[in-house]
Amino acid sequence: MCALSEKTRTVSIRNIAITPSPPRVLLCCRRMALRRTVSTEDEEEFLRDPDQLHDHLPQPFRAIEKAVDVVVDRAWEVILQREKIRSADQTRSHVPSHTPLREIKISERVNCLACSDDGRYIFLGHTHGLSVISTSCFTPACTWEEGGAEITSIHSTRLRDTTHLLSTVDNMGVPRLFALHADRIYLMTVISETDDFKQRNICVKFQVSRGGYVGAATFTCRGSAWLQVYRFPTELWMTELHILTQQRPENLISEEQQLSPIVMMMKIKPPRVCLGTTVKSPFEILKGQMTAP
């Protein structure tokens, strides 16, 4: 009985040892599936987070990296601040400054000046008349003077390569037209000149168009103002100036030349100002029309 029982116990023990346990197999499968899920999530997180592309440095290299990052960030802030200041300075308007090339001493008081279109001459209006300065040698090229003619306004335009027209206004409101030809100045005409001082029109502004074909002058007299537009015979003037230059070699020609006259094209007056009416209401107008015969 004892031997049989021991044999039976041995068989049962062997059967138990050989037969696999189902709960352990399920546990292993679950662990493998969990590992696969965790590894997949890690890979996705690795792809989503760029910081995980680089491995974490050990100490003390990690502290050195942080110190370098702080220095770079501060330097970048300084660069941005300087760039902002530089862009603000560029947008801000600066007044250009120029150094003088040469000093020219003039005995008269200069009231106005103008420069020729080609930059070869500087025209000065002073207390005794008009002076022309050559920019090539910084010396007076020619001068026009007349007693009591103090030039207060001057405007220039180029007529030809060596010819310039100058429109001036003096302190008495007299407009004059000059021509600079071959380094000689000529008084072409005096506009609206009269002997009666009370009847004289006062010129406020006198300018010539580019090319010298048309000129315009603004006048005032007894509270009224108007604009006069003139046409200049430039082609005839060029021929006449060439003849005058050959006949009179002197640089100063102060008197008015007998050249082709200018033509006044139009005279423009300002529109009349409506002063209104004494009628207080529109009913008075209707009443007046009804009572009119």
Coordinates of C-alpha atoms in Angstrom, one line a residue:
M1 CA 0.0 0.0 0.0
C2 CA 2.8 2.3 0.9
A3 CA 4.6 1.5 -2.3
L4 CA 1.6 2.1 -4.5
S5 CA 0.8 5.3 -2.8
E6 CA 4.4 6.5 -3.4
K7 CA 4.2 5.6 -7.1
T8 CA 0.9 7.3 -7.5
R9 CA 2.3 10.4 -5.8
T10 CA 5.3 10.4 -8.1
V11 CA 3.2 10.1 -11.2
S12 CA 1.0 12.9 -10.1
I13 CA 4.0 15.1 -9.3
R14 CA 5.4 14.4 -12.7
N15 CA 2.2 15.2 -14.4
I16 CA 2.0 18.4 -12.5
A17 CA 5.6 19.4 -13.5
I18 CA 5.2 18.6 -17.2
T19 CA 1.9 20.4 -17.8
P20 CA 2.4 24.2 -18.4
S21 CA 0.5 26.7 -16.3
P22 CA -1.9 28.8 -18.4
P23 CA -1.7 31.9 -16.1
R24 CA 2.1 32.2 -16.6
V25 CA 1.8 32.2 -20.4
L26 CA -0.8 34.9 -20.4
L27 CA 1.3 37.0 -18.1
C28 CA 4.3 36.8 -20.4
C29 CA 2.2 37.7 -23.4
R30 CA 0.8 40.7 -21.6
R31 CA 4.3 41.8 -20.6
M32 CA 5.6 41.6 -24.2
A33 CA 2.6 43.5 -25.5
L34 CA 3.1 46.2 -22.8
R35 CA 6.8 46.5 -23.8
R36 CA 5.9 46.9 -27.5
T37 CA 3.3 49.6 -26.6
V38 CA 5.8 51.4 -24.4
S39 CA 8.6 51.2 -27.1
T40 CA 6.1 52.6 -29.7
E41 CA 5.1 55.5 -27.5
D42 CA 8.8 56.3 -26.8
E43 CA 9.6 56.3 -30.5
E44 CA 6.6 58.6 -31.2
E45 CA 7.7 60.9 -28.4
F46 CA 11.2 60.9 -29.7
L47 CA 10.0 62.0 -33.1
R48 CA 7.8 64.7 -31.7
D49 CA 10.3 66.2 -29.2
P50 CA 13.5 67.6 -30.9
D51 CA 15.2 67.9 -27.6
Q52 CA 15.5 64.2 -27.4
L53 CA 17.7 64.1 -30.5
H54 CA 20.7 65.0 -28.4
D55 CA 21.8 63.0 -25.3
H56 CA 22.0 64.8 -22.0
L57 CA 25.6 65.8 -21.2
P58 CA 27.1 64.7 -17.9
Q59 CA 28.4 67.1 -15.4
P60 CA 30.3 69.4 -15.5
F61 CA 29.6 69.7 -19.3
R62 CA 26.0 70.4 -18.6
A63 CA 26.8 73.5 -16.5
I64 CA 29.2 74.7 -19.2
E65 CA 26.5 74.4 -21.8
K66 CA 24.1 76.4 -19.7
A67 CA 26.7 79.1 -19.1
V68 CA 27.4 79.3 -22.9
D69 CA 23.6 79.6 -23.6
V70 CA 23.3 82.5 -21.2
V71 CA 26.2 84.3 -22.8
V72 CA 24.7 83.8 -26.3
D73 CA 21.3 84.9 -25.3
R74 CA 22.6 88.1 -23.7
A75 CA 24.7 88.8 -26.8
W76 CA 21.7 88.3 -29.0
E77 CA 19.6 90.8 -26.9
V78 CA 22.4 93.4 -27.4
I79 CA 22.4 92.8 -31.1
L80 CA 18.7 93.2 -31.4
Q81 CA 18.8 96.4 -29.4
R82 CA 21.6 97.9 -31.5
E83 CA 19.8 96.9 -34.7
K84 CA 16.6 98.7 -33.5
I85 CA 18.6 101.8 -32.7
R86 CA 20.3 101.7 -36.1
S87 CA 17.0 101.3 -38.0
A88 CA 15.6 104.2 -36.0
D89 CA 18.5 106.4 -36.9
Q90 CA 18.2 105.5 -40.6
T91 CA 14.5 106.5 -40.7
R92 CA 15.2 109.8 -38.9
S93 CA 16.0 112.7 -41.3
H94 CA 19.5 114.0 -40.9
V95 CA 20.5 117.5 -42.0
P96 CA 23.5 117.2 -44.4
S97 CA 26.5 119.2 -43.5
H98 CA 29.1 120.4 -46.1
T99 CA 32.5 121.9 -45.6
P100 CA 33.3 125.1 -47.6
L101 CA 35.8 124.7 -50.4
R102 CA 36.9 128.4 -50.4
E103 CA 36.0 131.7 -48.8
I104 CA 35.0 134.6 -51.1
K105 CA 35.1 138.1 -49.6
I106 CA 32.3 140.4 -50.8
S107 CA 32.2 144.1 -49.8
E108 CA 28.4 144.4 -50.3
R109 CA 25.7 142.9 -48.2
V110 CA 24.2 139.9 -50.1
N111 CA 20.4 139.6 -50.0
C112 CA 19.9 136.6 -52.2
L113 CA 21.7 134.1 -54.4
A114 CA 21.0 131.5 -57.0
C115 CA 23.1 128.8 -58.8
S116 CA 23.0 128.1 -62.5
D117 CA 21.6 124.8 -63.8
D118 CA 25.0 123.6 -64.9
G119 CA 26.7 124.7 -61.6
R120 CA 29.2 126.9 -63.4
Y121 CA 28.0 130.2 -61.9
I122 CA 26.7 131.7 -58.7
F123 CA 24.5 134.8 -58.9
L124 CA 24.5 137.2 -56.0
G125 CA 22.0 139.9 -55.4
H126 CA 23.4 142.6 -53.2
T127 CA 22.9 146.3 -52.1
H128 CA 24.5 147.7 -55.3
G129 CA 23.2 145.4 -58.0
L130 CA 24.1 141.9 -59.3
S131 CA 27.4 139.9 -59.3
V132 CA 28.3 136.7 -61.1
I133 CA 30.8 134.3 -59.5
S134 CA 32.6 131.6 -61.5
T135 CA 32.8 128.3 -59.6
S136 CA 35.9 127.2 -61.6
C137 CA 38.1 129.9 -60.1
F138 CA 35.9 131.4 -57.4
T139 CA 36.4 134.9 -58.8
P140 CA 33.8 137.5 -60.0
A141 CA 33.1 137.0 -63.7
C142 CA 31.1 140.1 -64.2
T143 CA 29.0 142.7 -62.3
W144 CA 26.0 144.9 -62.9
E145 CA 25.6 147.9 -60.6
E146 CA 23.1 150.8 -60.4
G147 CA 22.5 153.3 -57.8
G148 CA 19.5 152.5 -55.6
A149 CA 18.9 149.1 -57.1
E150 CA 19.2 146.7 -54.2
I151 CA 18.4 143.2 -55.6
T152 CA 16.3 141.2 -53.1
S153 CA 15.1 138.3 -55.3
I154 CA 16.8 136.4 -58.1
H155 CA 15.9 133.4 -60.3
S156 CA 18.0 131.8 -63.0
T157 CA 17.5 129.4 -65.9
R158 CA 19.8 128.2 -68.7
L159 CA 18.9 129.4 -72.2
R160 CA 21.8 127.8 -74.1
D161 CA 25.1 126.2 -73.1
T162 CA 26.8 129.5 -72.4
T163 CA 23.7 131.7 -71.9
H164 CA 21.6 132.1 -68.8
L165 CA 18.5 134.3 -68.1
L166 CA 18.2 136.0 -64.7
S167 CA 15.0 137.5 -63.4
T168 CA 15.4 139.9 -60.5
V169 CA 13.3 142.1 -58.2
D170 CA 14.8 145.0 -56.3
N171 CA 13.8 146.6 -53.0
M172 CA 11.5 149.1 -54.9
G173 CA 9.5 146.3 -56.6
V174 CA 11.1 146.8 -60.0
P175 CA 11.5 143.5 -62.1
R176 CA 14.5 143.3 -64.4
L177 CA 15.6 140.6 -66.9
F178 CA 19.3 140.0 -67.4
A179 CA 21.2 137.7 -69.8
L180 CA 24.6 136.2 -69.1
H181 CA 26.3 135.4 -72.4
A182 CA 30.0 134.6 -72.9
D183 CA 30.9 135.8 -69.3
R184 CA 29.2 139.2 -70.0
I185 CA 26.0 140.4 -68.3
Y186 CA 23.4 142.3 -70.3
L187 CA 20.3 144.2 -69.1
M188 CA 17.6 142.9 -71.4
T189 CA 14.5 144.8 -70.2
V190 CA 12.8 146.4 -67.3
I191 CA 9.2 145.4 -66.9
S192 CA 6.4 147.9 -66.0
E193 CA 8.7 150.8 -65.7
T194 CA 7.2 154.2 -65.2
D195 CA 8.4 157.7 -64.1
D196 CA 5.4 158.3 -61.8
F197 CA 6.2 156.7 -58.5
K198 CA 2.5 156.7 -57.4
Q199 CA 1.3 154.9 -60.5
R200 CA 4.0 152.3 -60.5
N201 CA 3.1 148.7 -60.0
I202 CA 5.1 146.8 -57.3
C203 CA 6.4 143.4 -58.4
V204 CA 6.3 140.8 -55.7
K205 CA 7.8 137.8 -57.6
F206 CA 9.3 137.3 -61.0
Q207 CA 10.4 133.9 -62.4
V208 CA 11.3 132.4 -65.7
S209 CA 10.4 129.0 -67.0
R210 CA 12.9 126.3 -67.7
G211 CA 14.4 127.0 -71.1
G212 CA 13.6 130.8 -70.8
Y213 CA 10.6 130.8 -73.2
V214 CA 8.0 132.1 -70.7
G215 CA 8.2 134.4 -67.7
A216 CA 5.6 135.3 -65.0
A217 CA 5.5 138.2 -62.6
T218 CA 3.1 139.0 -59.7
F219 CA 2.1 142.7 -59.2
T220 CA 0.3 144.6 -56.5
C221 CA -1.1 148.1 -56.6
R222 CA -3.6 149.9 -54.4
G223 CA -4.8 146.7 -52.7
S224 CA -5.3 144.7 -55.9
A225 CA -3.0 141.9 -57.2
W226 CA -2.7 140.1 -60.6
L227 CA -0.4 137.9 -62.6
Q228 CA 1.2 138.8 -65.9
V229 CA 2.6 136.1 -68.2
Y230 CA 5.3 137.1 -70.9
R231 CA 6.7 135.3 -73.9
F232 CA 10.4 135.8 -74.6
P233 CA 11.9 135.7 -78.2
T234 CA 14.8 133.5 -77.2
E235 CA 15.9 132.7 -80.7
L236 CA 16.2 136.3 -81.7
W237 CA 17.9 137.2 -78.5
M238 CA 20.6 134.6 -79.1
T239 CA 21.4 136.1 -82.5
E240 CA 21.4 139.7 -81.1
L241 CA 23.6 138.7 -78.1
H242 CA 26.1 137.2 -80.4
I243 CA 26.3 140.4 -82.4
L244 CA 26.6 142.5 -79.2
T245 CA 29.4 140.4 -77.9
Q246 CA 31.4 141.0 -81.1
Q247 CA 30.7 144.7 -81.2
R248 CA 31.3 145.5 -77.5
P249 CA 34.2 143.6 -75.8
E250 CA 33.7 145.1 -72.3
N251 CA 32.3 142.8 -69.7
L252 CA 30.0 145.4 -68.0
I253 CA 27.0 146.6 -70.0
S254 CA 24.8 148.4 -67.6
E255 CA 22.3 150.2 -69.9
E256 CA 19.3 148.5 -71.3
Q257 CA 19.9 147.0 -74.7
Q258 CA 17.7 147.6 -77.7
L259 CA 16.7 144.0 -78.3
S260 CA 13.6 142.3 -79.5
P261 CA 10.7 143.2 -77.1
I262 CA 8.9 140.8 -74.9
V263 CA 5.2 140.1 -75.5
M264 CA 2.6 139.9 -72.7
M265 CA 0.5 136.8 -73.3
M266 CA -2.1 137.3 -70.6
K267 CA -3.1 139.1 -67.5
I268 CA -4.8 137.0 -64.8
K269 CA -6.8 138.7 -62.1
P270 CA -8.2 137.0 -59.0
P271 CA -11.9 136.2 -59.0
R272 CA -14.2 138.6 -57.3
V273 CA -15.2 137.8 -53.8
C274 CA -18.9 137.5 -53.1
L275 CA -19.8 139.8 -50.3
G276 CA -23.3 138.4 -49.7
T277 CA -26.7 140.1 -49.6
T278 CA -28.7 142.1 -47.1
V279 CA -31.7 139.7 -47.5
K280 CA -32.4 138.1 -44.1
S281 CA -34.7 135.2 -45.4
P282 CA -35.7 133.6 -48.7
F283 CA -39.3 134.9 -48.2
E284 CA -38.2 138.4 -48.9
I285 CA -36.8 137.3 -52.3
L286 CA -40.2 135.7 -53.2
K287 CA -42.0 138.7 -52.0
G288 CA -39.9 141.0 -54.1
Q289 CA -40.5 138.8 -57.2
M290 CA -44.3 138.8 -56.6
T291 CA -44.6 142.5 -56.2
A292 CA -42.4 143.3 -59.2
P293 CA -44.4 144.5 -62.3

